[in-house]
Coordinates of C-alpha atoms in Angstrom, one line a residue:
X2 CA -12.8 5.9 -16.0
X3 CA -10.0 4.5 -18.1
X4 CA -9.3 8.0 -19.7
X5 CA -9.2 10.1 -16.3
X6 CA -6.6 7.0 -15.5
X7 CA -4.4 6.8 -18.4
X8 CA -4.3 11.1 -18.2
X9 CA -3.5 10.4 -14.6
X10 CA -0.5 8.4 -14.9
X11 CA 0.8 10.2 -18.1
X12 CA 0.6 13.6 -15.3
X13 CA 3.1 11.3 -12.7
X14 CA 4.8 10.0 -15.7
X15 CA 4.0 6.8 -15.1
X16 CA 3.4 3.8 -17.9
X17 CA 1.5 1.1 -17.4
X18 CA -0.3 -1.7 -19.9
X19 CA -3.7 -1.8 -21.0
X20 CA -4.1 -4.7 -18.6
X21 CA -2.8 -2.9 -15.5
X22 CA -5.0 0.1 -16.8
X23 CA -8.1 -2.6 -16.8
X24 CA -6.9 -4.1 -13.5
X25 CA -6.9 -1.2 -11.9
X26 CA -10.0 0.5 -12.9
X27 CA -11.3 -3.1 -11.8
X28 CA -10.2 -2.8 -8.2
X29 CA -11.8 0.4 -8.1
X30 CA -15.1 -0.3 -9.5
X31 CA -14.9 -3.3 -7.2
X32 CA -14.1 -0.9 -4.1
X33 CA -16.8 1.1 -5.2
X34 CA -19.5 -1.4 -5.2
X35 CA -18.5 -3.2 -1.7
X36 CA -17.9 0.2 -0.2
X37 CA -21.8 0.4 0.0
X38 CA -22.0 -2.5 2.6
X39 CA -18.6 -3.2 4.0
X40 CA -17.4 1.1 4.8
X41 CA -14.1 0.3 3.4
X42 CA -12.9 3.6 2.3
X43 CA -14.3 7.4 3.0
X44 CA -13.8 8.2 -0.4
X45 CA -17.3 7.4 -2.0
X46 CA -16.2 8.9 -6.1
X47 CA -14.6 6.7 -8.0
X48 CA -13.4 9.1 -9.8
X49 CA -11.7 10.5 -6.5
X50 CA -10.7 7.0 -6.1
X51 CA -8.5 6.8 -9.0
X52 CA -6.7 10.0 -7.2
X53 CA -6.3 9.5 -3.7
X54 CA -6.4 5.5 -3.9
X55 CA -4.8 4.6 -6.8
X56 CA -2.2 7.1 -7.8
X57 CA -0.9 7.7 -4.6
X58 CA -0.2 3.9 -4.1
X59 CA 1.3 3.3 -7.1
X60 CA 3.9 6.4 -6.8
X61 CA 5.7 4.7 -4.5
X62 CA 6.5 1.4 -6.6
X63 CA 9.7 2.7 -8.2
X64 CA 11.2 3.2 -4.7
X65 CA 10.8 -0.1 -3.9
X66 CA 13.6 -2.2 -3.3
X67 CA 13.5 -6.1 -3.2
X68 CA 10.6 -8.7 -4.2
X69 CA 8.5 -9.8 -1.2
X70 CA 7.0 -7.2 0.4
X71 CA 4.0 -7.2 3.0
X72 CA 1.4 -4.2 3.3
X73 CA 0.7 -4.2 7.1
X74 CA -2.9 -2.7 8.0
X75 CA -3.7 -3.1 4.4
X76 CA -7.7 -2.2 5.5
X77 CA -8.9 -2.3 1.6
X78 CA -5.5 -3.0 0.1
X79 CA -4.2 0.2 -0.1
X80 CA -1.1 0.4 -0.9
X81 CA -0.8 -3.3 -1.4
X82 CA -3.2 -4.2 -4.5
X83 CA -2.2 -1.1 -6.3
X84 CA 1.6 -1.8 -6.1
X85 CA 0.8 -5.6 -6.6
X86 CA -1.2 -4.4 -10.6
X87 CA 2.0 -2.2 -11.4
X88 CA 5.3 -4.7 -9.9
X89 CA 3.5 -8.0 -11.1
X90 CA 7.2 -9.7 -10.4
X91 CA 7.0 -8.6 -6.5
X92 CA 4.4 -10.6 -4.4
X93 CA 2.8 -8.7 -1.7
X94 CA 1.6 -10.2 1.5
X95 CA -2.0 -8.3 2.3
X96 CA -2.6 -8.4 6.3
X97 CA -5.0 -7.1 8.3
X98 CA -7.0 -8.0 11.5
X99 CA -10.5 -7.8 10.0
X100 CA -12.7 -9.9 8.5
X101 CA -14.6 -8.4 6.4
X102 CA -11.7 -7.0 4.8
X103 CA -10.3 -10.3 4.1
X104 CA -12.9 -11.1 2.4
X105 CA -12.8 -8.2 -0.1
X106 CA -9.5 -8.8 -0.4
X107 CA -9.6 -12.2 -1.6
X108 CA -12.9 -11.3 -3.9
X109 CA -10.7 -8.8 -5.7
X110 CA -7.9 -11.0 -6.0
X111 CA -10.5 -14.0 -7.5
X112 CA -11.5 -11.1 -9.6
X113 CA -8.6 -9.7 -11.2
X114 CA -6.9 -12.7 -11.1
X115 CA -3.8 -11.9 -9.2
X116 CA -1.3 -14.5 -8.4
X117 CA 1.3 -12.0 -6.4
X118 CA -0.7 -11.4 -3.7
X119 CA -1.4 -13.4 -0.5
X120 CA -4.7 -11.8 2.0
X121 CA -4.1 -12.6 5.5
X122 CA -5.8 -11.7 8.5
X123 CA -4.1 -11.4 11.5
X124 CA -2.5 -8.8 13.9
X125 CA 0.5 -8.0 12.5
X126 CA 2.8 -8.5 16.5
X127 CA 1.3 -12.4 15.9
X128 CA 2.0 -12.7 12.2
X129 CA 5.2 -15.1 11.6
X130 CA 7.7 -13.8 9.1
X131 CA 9.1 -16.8 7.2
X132 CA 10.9 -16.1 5.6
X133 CA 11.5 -12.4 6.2
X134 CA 10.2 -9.6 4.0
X135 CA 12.4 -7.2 1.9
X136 CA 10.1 -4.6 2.6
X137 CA 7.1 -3.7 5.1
X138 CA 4.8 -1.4 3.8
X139 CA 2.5 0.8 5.6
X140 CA -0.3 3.7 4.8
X141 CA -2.2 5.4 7.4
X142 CA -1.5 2.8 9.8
X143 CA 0.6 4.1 12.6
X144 CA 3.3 6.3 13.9
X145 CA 6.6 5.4 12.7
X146 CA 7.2 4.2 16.2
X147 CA 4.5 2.5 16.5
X148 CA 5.1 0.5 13.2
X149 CA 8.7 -0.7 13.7
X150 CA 7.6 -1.7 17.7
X151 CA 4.8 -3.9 16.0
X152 CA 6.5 -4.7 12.9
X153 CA 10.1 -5.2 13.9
X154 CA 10.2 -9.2 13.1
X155 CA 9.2 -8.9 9.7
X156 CA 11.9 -7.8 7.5
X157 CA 14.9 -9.2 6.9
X158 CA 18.5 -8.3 8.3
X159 CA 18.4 -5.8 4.6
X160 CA 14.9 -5.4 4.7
X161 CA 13.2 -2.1 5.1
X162 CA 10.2 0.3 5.9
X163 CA 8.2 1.9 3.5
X164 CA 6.1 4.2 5.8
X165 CA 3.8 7.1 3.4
X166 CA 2.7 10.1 5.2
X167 CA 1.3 13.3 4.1
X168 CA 3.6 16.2 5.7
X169 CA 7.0 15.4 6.6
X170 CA 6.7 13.8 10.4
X171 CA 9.7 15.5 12.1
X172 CA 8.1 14.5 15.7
X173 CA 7.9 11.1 14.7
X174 CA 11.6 10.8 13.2
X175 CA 12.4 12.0 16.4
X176 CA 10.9 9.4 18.6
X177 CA 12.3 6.3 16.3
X178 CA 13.3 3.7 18.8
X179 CA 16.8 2.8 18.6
X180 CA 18.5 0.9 16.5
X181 CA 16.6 2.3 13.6
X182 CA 17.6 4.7 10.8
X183 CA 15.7 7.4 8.5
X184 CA 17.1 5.8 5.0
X185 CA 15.7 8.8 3.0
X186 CA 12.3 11.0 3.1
X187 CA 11.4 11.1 -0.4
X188 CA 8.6 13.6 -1.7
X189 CA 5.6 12.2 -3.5
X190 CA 4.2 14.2 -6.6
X191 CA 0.1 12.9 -6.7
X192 CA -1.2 14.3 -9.7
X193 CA -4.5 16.4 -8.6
X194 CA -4.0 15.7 -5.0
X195 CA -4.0 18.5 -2.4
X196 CA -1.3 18.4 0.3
X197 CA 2.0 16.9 0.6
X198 CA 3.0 13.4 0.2
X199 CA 6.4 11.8 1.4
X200 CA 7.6 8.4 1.8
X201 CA 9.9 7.3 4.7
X202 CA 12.4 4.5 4.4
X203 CA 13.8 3.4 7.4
X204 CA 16.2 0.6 8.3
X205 CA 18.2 -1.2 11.0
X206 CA 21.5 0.4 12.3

């Protein structure tokens, strides 16, 4: 799995240490095995993993800006263990409402033995943000409305959303409550991955 990795990233022109590499791999083979019991992810191949997990998390890390982020909805810990293995000097916050996912989360994190992330659950209107997060990170989670109604109180007065979709949501950048901007819509190349990918950054007026 290693090799389909390494030719994987080399495709997105990514590079990454042989201990990412291993991390990584590690998270899936971990995701793999739970998946059986807990039903964390659809995706059953670990091969198909590496594709629609892994490299379409960790595409987004260069476009990240600050060091405390906090994946919101993290279900498995997608985007947030990803992006956590390739920005080991950003610590990511890991929140979701159920158990069960918690619980993977912190077994991966005893696993792999990763310092720069933090598994919480809680809803994300209840979670406290102190001190604020530069960024607020969200996959498959929500509209964009939806996310900056529930998600508002997180970041800081700089702080931003990283929201990744598949096609470019028009109807949902038009219903963005006020006082919020579209920062930039930035395409997403995922080697081997069929449809579109685009991440939007949004941020207070």
């Amino acid at each position: 799995m290693i090799n389909k990795l390494s030719s994987l990233l080399k495709a997105a022109n990514i590079s990454l240490t042989d201990q990412q590499k291993q991390q990584l791999v590690g998270y899936v083979e971990l995701l793999h095995k739970w998946n059986k019991a807990y039903n964390l992810t659809s995706v059953r191949d670990p091969q198909q993993m590496l594709v629609r997990h892994i490299l379409d998390s960790v595409v987004v890390e260069p476009h990240l800006q600050g060091e405390r982020f906090i994946d919101v909805g993290t279900g498995p810990g997608l985007p947030g263990i990803p992006l956590a293995i390739v920005r080991p000097q950003s610590h990511f916050t890991l929140l979701d409402s159920l158990g069960k996912r918690v619980r993977f989360l912190r077994q991966v994190q005893h696993e792999l033995g990763l310092t720069n992330v933090t598994p919480v659950q809680s809803r994300v209107e209840e979670y406290p943000s102190e001190p604020p997060f530069d960024g607020v990170i969200s996959r498959a989670f929500a509209s964009l409305e939806d996310m900056l109604t529930w998600c508002h109180h997180l970041p800081g007065p700089e702080g931003r959303f990283y929201a990744l979709k598949g096609v470019r949501p028009h109807d949902e950048i038009a219903a963005l409550p006020a006082g919020f901007t579209v920062e930039k819509i930035q395409p997403l190349q995922v080697p081997e991955l069929d449809g579109e990918r685009h991440l939007v950054v949004i941020t207070r007026q």
